[in-house]
mmCIF file of C-alpha atoms and ligand atoms in Angstrom:
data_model
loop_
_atom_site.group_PDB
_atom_site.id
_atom_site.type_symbol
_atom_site.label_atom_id
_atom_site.label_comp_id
_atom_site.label_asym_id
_atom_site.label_seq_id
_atom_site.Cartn_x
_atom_site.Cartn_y
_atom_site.Cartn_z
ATOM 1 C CA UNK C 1 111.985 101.667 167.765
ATOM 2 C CA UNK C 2 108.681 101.618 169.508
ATOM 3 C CA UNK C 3 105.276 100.887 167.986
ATOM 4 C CA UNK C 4 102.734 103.776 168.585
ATOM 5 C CA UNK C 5 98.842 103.320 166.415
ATOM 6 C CA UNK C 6 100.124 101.714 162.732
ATOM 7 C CA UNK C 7 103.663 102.952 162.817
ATOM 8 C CA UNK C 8 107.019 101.921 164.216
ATOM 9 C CA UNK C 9 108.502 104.880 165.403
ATOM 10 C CA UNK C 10 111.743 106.062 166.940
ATOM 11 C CA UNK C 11 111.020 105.846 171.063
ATOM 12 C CA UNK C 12 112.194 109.574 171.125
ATOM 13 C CA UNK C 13 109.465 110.624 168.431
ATOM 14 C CA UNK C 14 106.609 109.406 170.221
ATOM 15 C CA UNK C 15 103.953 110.973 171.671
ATOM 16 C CA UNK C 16 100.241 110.994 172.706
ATOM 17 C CA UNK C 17 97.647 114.044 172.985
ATOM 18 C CA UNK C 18 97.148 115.118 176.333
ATOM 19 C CA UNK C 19 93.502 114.014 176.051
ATOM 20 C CA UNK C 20 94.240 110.533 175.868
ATOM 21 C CA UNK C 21 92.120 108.677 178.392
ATOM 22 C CA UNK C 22 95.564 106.620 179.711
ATOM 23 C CA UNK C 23 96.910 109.875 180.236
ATOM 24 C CA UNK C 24 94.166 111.436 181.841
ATOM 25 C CA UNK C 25 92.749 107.891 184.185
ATOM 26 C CA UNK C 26 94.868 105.583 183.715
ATOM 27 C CA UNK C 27 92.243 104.033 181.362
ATOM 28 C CA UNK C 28 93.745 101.202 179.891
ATOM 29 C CA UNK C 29 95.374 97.960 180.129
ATOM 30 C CA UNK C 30 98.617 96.338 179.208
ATOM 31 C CA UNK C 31 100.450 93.185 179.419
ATOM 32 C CA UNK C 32 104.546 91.769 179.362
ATOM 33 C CA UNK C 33 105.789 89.043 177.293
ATOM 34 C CA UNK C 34 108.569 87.209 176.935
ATOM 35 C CA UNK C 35 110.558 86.775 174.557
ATOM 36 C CA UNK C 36 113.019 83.710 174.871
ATOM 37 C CA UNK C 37 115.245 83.047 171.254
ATOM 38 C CA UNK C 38 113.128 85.219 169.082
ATOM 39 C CA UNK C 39 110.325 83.068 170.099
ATOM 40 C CA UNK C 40 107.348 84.993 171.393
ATOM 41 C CA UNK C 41 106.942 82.764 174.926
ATOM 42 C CA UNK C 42 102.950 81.935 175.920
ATOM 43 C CA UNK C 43 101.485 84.138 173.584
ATOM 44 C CA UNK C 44 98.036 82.532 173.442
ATOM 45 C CA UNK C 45 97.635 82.826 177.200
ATOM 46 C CA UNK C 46 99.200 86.271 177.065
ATOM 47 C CA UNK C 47 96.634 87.388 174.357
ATOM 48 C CA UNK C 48 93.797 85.111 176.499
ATOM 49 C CA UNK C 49 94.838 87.901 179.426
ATOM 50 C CA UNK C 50 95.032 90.999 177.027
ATOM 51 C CA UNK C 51 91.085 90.204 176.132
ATOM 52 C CA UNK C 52 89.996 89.423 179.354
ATOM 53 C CA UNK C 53 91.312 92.754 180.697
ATOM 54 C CA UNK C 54 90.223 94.255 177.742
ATOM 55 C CA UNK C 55 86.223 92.429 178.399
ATOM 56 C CA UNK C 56 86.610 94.189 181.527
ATOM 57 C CA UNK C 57 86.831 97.645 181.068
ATOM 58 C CA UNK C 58 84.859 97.585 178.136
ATOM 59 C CA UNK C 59 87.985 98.511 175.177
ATOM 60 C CA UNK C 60 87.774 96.576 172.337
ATOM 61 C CA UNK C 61 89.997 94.311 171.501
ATOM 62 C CA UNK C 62 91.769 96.414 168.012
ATOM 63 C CA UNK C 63 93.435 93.357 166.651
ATOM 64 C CA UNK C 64 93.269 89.219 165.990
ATOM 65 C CA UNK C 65 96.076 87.091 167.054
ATOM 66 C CA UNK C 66 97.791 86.816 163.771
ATOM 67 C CA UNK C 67 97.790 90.656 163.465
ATOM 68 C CA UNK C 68 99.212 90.725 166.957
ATOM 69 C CA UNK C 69 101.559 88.308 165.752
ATOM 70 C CA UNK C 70 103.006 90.027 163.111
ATOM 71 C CA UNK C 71 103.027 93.635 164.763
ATOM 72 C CA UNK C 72 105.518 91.648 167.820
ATOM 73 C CA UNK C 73 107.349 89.787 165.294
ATOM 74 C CA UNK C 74 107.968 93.377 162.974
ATOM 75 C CA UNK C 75 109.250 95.234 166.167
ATOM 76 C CA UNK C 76 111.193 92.514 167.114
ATOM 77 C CA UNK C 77 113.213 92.879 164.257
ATOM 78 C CA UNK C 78 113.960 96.304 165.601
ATOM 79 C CA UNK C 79 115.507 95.388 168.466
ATOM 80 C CA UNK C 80 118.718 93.820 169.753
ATOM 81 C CA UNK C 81 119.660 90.330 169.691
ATOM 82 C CA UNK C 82 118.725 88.296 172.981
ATOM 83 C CA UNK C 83 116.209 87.568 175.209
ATOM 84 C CA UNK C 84 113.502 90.649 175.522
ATOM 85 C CA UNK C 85 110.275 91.218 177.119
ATOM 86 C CA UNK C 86 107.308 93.059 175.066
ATOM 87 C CA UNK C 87 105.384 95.818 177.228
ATOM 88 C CA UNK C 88 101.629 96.330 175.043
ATOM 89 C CA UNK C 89 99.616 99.197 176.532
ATOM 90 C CA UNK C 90 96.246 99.775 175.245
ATOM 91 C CA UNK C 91 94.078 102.594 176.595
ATOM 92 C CA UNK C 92 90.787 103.760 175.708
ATOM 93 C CA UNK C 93 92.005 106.267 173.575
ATOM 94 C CA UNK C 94 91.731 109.976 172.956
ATOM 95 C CA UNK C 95 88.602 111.952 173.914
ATOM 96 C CA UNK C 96 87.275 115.252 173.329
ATOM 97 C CA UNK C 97 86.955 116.556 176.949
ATOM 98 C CA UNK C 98 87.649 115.098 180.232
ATOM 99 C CA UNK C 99 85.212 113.515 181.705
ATOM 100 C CA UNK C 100 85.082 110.165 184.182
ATOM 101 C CA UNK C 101 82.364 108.111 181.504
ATOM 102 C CA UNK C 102 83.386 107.573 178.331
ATOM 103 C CA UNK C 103 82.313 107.000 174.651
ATOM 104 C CA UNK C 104 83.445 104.078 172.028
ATOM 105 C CA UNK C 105 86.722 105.223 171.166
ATOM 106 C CA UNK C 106 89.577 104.494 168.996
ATOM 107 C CA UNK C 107 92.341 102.543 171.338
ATOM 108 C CA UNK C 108 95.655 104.084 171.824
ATOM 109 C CA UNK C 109 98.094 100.782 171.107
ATOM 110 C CA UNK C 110 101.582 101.224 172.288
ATOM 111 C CA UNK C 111 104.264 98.637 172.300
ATOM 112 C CA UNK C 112 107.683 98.655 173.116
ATOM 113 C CA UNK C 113 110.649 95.612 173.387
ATOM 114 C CA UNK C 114 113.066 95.735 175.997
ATOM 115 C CA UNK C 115 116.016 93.074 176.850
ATOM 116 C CA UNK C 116 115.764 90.744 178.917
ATOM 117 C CA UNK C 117 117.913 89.103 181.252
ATOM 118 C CA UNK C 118 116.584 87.037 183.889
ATOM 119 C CA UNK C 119 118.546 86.196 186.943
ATOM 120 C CA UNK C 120 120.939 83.063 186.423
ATOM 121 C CA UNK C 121 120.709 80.529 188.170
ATOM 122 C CA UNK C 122 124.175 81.349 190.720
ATOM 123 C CA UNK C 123 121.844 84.520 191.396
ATOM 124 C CA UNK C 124 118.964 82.938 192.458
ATOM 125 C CA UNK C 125 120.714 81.004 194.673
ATOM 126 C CA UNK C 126 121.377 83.790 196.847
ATOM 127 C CA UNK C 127 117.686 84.115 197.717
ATOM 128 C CA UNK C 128 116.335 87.440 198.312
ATOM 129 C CA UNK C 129 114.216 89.345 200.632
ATOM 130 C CA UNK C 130 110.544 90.511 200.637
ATOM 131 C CA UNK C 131 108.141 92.426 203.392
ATOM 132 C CA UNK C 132 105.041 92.180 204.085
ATOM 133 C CA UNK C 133 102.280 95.104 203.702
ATOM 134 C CA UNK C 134 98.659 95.714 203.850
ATOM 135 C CA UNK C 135 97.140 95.597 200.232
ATOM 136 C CA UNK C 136 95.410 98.652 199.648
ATOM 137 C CA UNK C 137 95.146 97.722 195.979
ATOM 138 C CA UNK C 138 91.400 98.113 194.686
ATOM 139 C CA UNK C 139 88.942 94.747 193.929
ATOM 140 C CA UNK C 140 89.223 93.973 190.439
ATOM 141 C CA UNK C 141 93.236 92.639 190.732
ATOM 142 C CA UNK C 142 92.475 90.084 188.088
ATOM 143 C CA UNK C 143 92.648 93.016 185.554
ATOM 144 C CA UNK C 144 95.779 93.850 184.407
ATOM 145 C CA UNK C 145 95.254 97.648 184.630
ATOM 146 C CA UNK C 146 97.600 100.419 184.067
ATOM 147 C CA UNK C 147 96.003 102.336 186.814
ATOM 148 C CA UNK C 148 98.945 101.647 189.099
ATOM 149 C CA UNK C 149 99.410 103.832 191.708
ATOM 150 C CA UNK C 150 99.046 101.684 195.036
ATOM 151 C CA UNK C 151 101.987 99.289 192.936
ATOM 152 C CA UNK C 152 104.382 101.814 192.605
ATOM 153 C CA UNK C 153 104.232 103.072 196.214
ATOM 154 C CA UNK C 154 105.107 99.648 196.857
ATOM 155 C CA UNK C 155 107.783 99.499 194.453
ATOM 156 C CA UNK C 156 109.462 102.782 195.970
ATOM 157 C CA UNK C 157 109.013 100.958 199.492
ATOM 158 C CA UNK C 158 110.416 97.710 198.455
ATOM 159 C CA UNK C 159 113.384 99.956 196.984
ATOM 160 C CA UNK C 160 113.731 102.387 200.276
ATOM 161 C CA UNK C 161 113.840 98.911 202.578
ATOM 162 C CA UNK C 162 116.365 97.056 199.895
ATOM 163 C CA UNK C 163 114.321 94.241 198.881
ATOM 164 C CA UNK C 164 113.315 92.146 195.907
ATOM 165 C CA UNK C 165 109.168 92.497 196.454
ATOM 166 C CA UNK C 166 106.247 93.712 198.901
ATOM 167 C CA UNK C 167 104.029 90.705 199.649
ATOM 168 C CA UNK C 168 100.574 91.540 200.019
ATOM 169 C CA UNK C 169 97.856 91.027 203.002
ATOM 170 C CA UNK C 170 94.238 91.332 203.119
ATOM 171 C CA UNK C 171 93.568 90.959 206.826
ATOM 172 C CA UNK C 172 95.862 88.231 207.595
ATOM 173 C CA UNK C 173 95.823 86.684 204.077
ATOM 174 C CA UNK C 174 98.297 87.002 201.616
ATOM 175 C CA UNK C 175 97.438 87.717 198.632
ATOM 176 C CA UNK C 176 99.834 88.391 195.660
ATOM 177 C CA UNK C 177 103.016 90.162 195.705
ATOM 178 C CA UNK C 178 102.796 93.691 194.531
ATOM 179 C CA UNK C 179 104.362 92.598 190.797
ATOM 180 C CA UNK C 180 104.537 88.892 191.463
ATOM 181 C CA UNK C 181 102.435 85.935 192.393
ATOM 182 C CA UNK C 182 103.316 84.226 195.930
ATOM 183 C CA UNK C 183 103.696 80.450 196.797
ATOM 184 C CA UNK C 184 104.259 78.940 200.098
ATOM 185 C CA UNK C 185 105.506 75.155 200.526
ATOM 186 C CA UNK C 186 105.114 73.379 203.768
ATOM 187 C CA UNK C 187 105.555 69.768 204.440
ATOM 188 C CA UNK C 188 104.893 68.334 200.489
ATOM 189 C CA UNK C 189 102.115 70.965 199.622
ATOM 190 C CA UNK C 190 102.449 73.790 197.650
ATOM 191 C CA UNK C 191 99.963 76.879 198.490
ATOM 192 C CA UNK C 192 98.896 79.725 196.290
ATOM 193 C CA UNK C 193 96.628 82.112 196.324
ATOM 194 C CA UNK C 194 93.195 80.958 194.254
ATOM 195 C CA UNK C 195 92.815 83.544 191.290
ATOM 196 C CA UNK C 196 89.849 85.386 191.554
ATOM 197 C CA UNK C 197 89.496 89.214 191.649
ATOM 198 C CA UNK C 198 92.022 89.748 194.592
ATOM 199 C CA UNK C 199 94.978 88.563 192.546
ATOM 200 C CA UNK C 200 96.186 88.918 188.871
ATOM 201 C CA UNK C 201 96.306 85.031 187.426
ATOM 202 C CA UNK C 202 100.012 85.517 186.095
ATOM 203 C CA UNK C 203 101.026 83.395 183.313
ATOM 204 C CA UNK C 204 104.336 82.478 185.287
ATOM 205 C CA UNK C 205 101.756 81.383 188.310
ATOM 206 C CA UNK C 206 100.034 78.671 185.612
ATOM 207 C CA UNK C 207 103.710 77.413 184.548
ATOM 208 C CA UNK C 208 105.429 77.669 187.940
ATOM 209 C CA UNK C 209 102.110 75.684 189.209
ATOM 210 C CA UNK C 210 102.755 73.060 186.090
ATOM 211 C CA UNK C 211 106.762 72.880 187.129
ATOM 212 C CA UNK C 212 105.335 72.093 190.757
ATOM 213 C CA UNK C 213 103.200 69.142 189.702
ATOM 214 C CA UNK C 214 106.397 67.513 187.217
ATOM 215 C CA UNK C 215 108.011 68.162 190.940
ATOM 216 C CA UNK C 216 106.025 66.075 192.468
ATOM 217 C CA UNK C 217 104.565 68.416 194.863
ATOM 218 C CA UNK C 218 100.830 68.416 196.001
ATOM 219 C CA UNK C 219 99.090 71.723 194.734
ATOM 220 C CA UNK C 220 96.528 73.746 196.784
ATOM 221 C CA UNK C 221 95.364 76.500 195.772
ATOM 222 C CA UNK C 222 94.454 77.927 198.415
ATOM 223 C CA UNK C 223 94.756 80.848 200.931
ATOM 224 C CA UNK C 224 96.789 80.934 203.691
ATOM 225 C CA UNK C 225 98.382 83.622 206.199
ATOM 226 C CA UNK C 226 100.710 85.518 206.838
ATOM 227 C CA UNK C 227 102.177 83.357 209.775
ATOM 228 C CA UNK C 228 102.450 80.412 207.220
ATOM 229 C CA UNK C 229 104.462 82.240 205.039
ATOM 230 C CA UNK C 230 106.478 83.423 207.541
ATOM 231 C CA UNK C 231 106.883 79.776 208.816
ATOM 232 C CA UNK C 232 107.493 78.265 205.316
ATOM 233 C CA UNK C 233 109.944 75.781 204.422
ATOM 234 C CA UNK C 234 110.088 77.925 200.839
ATOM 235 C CA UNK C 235 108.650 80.823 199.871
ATOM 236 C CA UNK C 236 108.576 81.752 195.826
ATOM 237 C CA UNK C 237 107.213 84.598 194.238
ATOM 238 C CA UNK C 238 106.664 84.497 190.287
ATOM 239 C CA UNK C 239 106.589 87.252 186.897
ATOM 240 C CA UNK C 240 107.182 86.986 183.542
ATOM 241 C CA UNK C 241 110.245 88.594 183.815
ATOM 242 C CA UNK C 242 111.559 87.152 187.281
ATOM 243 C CA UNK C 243 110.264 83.917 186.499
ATOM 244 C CA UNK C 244 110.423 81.828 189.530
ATOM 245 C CA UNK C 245 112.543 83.297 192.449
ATOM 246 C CA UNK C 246 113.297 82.193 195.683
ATOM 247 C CA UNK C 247 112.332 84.106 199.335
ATOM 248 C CA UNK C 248 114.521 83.156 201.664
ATOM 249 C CA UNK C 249 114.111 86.445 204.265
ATOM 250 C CA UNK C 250 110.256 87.903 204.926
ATOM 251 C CA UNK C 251 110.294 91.071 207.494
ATOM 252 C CA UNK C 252 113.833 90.215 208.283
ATOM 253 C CA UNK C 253 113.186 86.922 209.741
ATOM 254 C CA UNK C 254 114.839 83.967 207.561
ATOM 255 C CA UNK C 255 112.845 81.125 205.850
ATOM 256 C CA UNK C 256 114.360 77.835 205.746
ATOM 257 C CA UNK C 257 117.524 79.025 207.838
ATOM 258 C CA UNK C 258 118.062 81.585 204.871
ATOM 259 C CA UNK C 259 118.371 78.682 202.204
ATOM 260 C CA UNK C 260 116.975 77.987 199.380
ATOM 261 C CA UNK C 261 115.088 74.981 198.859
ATOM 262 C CA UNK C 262 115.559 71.900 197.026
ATOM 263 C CA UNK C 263 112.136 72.071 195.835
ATOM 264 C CA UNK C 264 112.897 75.332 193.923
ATOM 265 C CA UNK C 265 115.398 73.836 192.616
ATOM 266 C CA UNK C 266 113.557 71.700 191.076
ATOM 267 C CA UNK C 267 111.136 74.051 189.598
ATOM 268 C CA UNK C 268 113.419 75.817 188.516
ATOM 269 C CA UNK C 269 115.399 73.093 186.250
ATOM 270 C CA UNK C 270 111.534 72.355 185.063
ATOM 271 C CA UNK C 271 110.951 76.557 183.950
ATOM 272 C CA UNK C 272 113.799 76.343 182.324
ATOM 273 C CA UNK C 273 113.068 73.551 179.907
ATOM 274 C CA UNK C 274 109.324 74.811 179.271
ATOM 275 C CA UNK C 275 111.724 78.353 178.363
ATOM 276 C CA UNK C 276 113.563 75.941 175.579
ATOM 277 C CA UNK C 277 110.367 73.888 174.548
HETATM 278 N N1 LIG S 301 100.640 89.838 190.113
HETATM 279 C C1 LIG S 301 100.891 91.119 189.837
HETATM 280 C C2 LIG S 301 100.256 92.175 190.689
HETATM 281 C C3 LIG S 301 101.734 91.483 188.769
HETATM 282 O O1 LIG S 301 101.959 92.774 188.496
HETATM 283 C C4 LIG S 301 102.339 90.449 188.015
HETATM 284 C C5 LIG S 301 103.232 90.760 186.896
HETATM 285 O O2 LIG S 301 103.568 91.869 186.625
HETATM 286 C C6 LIG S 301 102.060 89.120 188.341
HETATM 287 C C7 LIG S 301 101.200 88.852 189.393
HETATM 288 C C8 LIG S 301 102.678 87.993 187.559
HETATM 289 O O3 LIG S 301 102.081 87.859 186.294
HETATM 290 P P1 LIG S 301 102.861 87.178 185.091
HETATM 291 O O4 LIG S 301 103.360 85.874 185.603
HETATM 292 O O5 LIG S 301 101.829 87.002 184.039
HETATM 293 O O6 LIG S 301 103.967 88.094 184.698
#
C-alpha cells in the first residue's frame, strides 16, 4: 500500500497525470525517515527539513505535523513488521500546460514505506570503499530536491567501480557524499563540512555530530580537502538509512591501514542507543 493525494492505494494502482510538474521538472521535494520499532525516528527535524525545502521552492506546505503524523502512522499499519524507512515526495502538482514558471497549485503528496535493514554491526566492521569526484551538483544542495540527475550518475558510477559512495569535491574541498554526509577525524578532531547551500544538513549529520561530542571528540565544522581525507585516521559518511558507516578505502588507497577506527566504534554504540531512546 502506498499513499497517493487522500487515499492509500495499492503501489500497482497508482498513478500521476503526465502533466504533473514532478514528472515534467523534477519540481518537487521529498524526504526519508526512519522508522525504528514502529516509532517514527526524528520526525520534528524531518518535518523542520520537509518545510524548509518546501520555503524554498515556493510549494506549500499541504499538511500540520499531527496530520503528517497520522497519514505515517495509517500507512504504517500497511506495511510489514520491522524496521522501515518512509520516502514523502511532494511536487508542485499538476498543471495545465508545460511551461518552466508556474502557478499556485495543488501538491502532488506521495508516500511510500519500505523495510529497513541497516547494516549490523559485524558488517560495518568490514569498512567499505568510496571515490572521489568532482561535484557537478547545482548551488542550492541544502534543498532536498527530487531533481536528481547529477546523484544518480553518481550512483551508477559508485555501482560500475564497486563501492559504497562517491565523495564529493568542489575544487579541492569536499563537500558531501553524493547520498551521504562526510566526516574526517584526525588527531582528536572531528571535521565536517559546515551546512550551508553546498551540502544537504542530514539529520544523521546532527546525531552522528551529537554521538561525536558523548565521544569525546572535538567538533569542527569545518572544510577541509581532499588530501585530508585521504590522510585520515577515519573517514565516516552518514544517511538516514546507512546511519553511520565507516571508510576505510578512498580511490583505492587505504585509511587507517584499512581498519576501522575505535572512534567509530564509539559512535556507533552512541547511534545505536539514540535508535532505542
Ligand atoms: N547528503 C545528501 C546529498 C543526501 O542525499 C543525504 C541523504 O539522502 C544526506 C546528505 C544525509 O541526510 P540524512 O542524514 O538526513 O539522511
Amino acid at each position: 500500500m502506498v499513499y497517493l493525494n487522500g487515499n492509500f492505494i495499492a503501489k500497482n494502482k497508482a498513478s500521476i497525470p503526465v502533466m504533473d510538474r514532478g514528472f515534467l521538472f523534477g519540481d518537487g521535494v521529498y524526504e526519508v525517515i526512519p522508522v525504528y520499532q514502529g516509532k517514527i525516528f526524528r520526525l520534528s527535524a524531518h518535518l523542520k527539513r520537509l518545510q524548509k525545502s518546501l520555503d524554498s521552492v515556493k510549494i506549500p506546505n499541504p499538511h500540520i505535523e499531527n496530520e503528517w503524523l497520522a497519514i505515517f502512522n495509517q500507512l504504517l499499519t500497511y506495511a510489514e513488521t520491522g524496521n522501515q524507512s518512509l520516502y514523502l515526495q511532494i511536487t508542485r502538482g499538476v498543471d495545465i500546460c508545460r511551461k518552466h514558471s508556474f502557478d499556485v497549485l495543488t501538491p502532488t503528496v506521495y508516500i511510500e514505506a519500505n523495510p529497513l535493514i541497516p547494516k549490523t554491526k559485524q558488517m560495518l566492521e568490514q569498512g567499505f570503499s568510496a571515490i572521489t569526484q568532482s561535484d557537478i551538483r547545482w548551488s542550492r544542495c541544502d534543498i532536498k530536491a527530487t531533481s536528481l540527475l547529477a546523484n544518480t550518475l553518481y550512483a551508477q558510477t559508485a555501482k560500475e567501480h564497486q563501492v559504497e559512495e562517491v565523495i564529493l569535491h568542489r575544487e579541492t574541498i569536499i563537500t558531501e557524499g553524493a547520498t551521504s554526509n562526510v566526516f574526517m577525524l584526525k588527531n582528536g578532531t572531528l571535521h565536517t563540512h559546515p551546512t550551508g547551500v553546498n551540502i544537504l544538513s542530514g539529520i544523521t549529520r546532527d546525531l552522528a555530530l551529537e554521538s561525536a561530542q558523548a565521544c569525546d571528540l572535538t567538533i569542527e565544522e569545518s572544510s577541509f580537502n581532499i588530501n585530508a581525507l585521504i590522510n585520515a585516521d577515519e573517514v565516516w559518511i552518514s544517511s538516514s538509512t546507512r546511519e553511520i558507516m565507516p571508510i576505510t578505502q578512498i580511490n583505492g588507497q587505504t585509511v587507517n591501514d584499512g581498519k576501522v577506527g575505535q572512534y567509530w566504534a564509539c559512535v556507533y554504540t552512541h547511534y545505536q542507543r539514540l535508535k532505542n531512546d
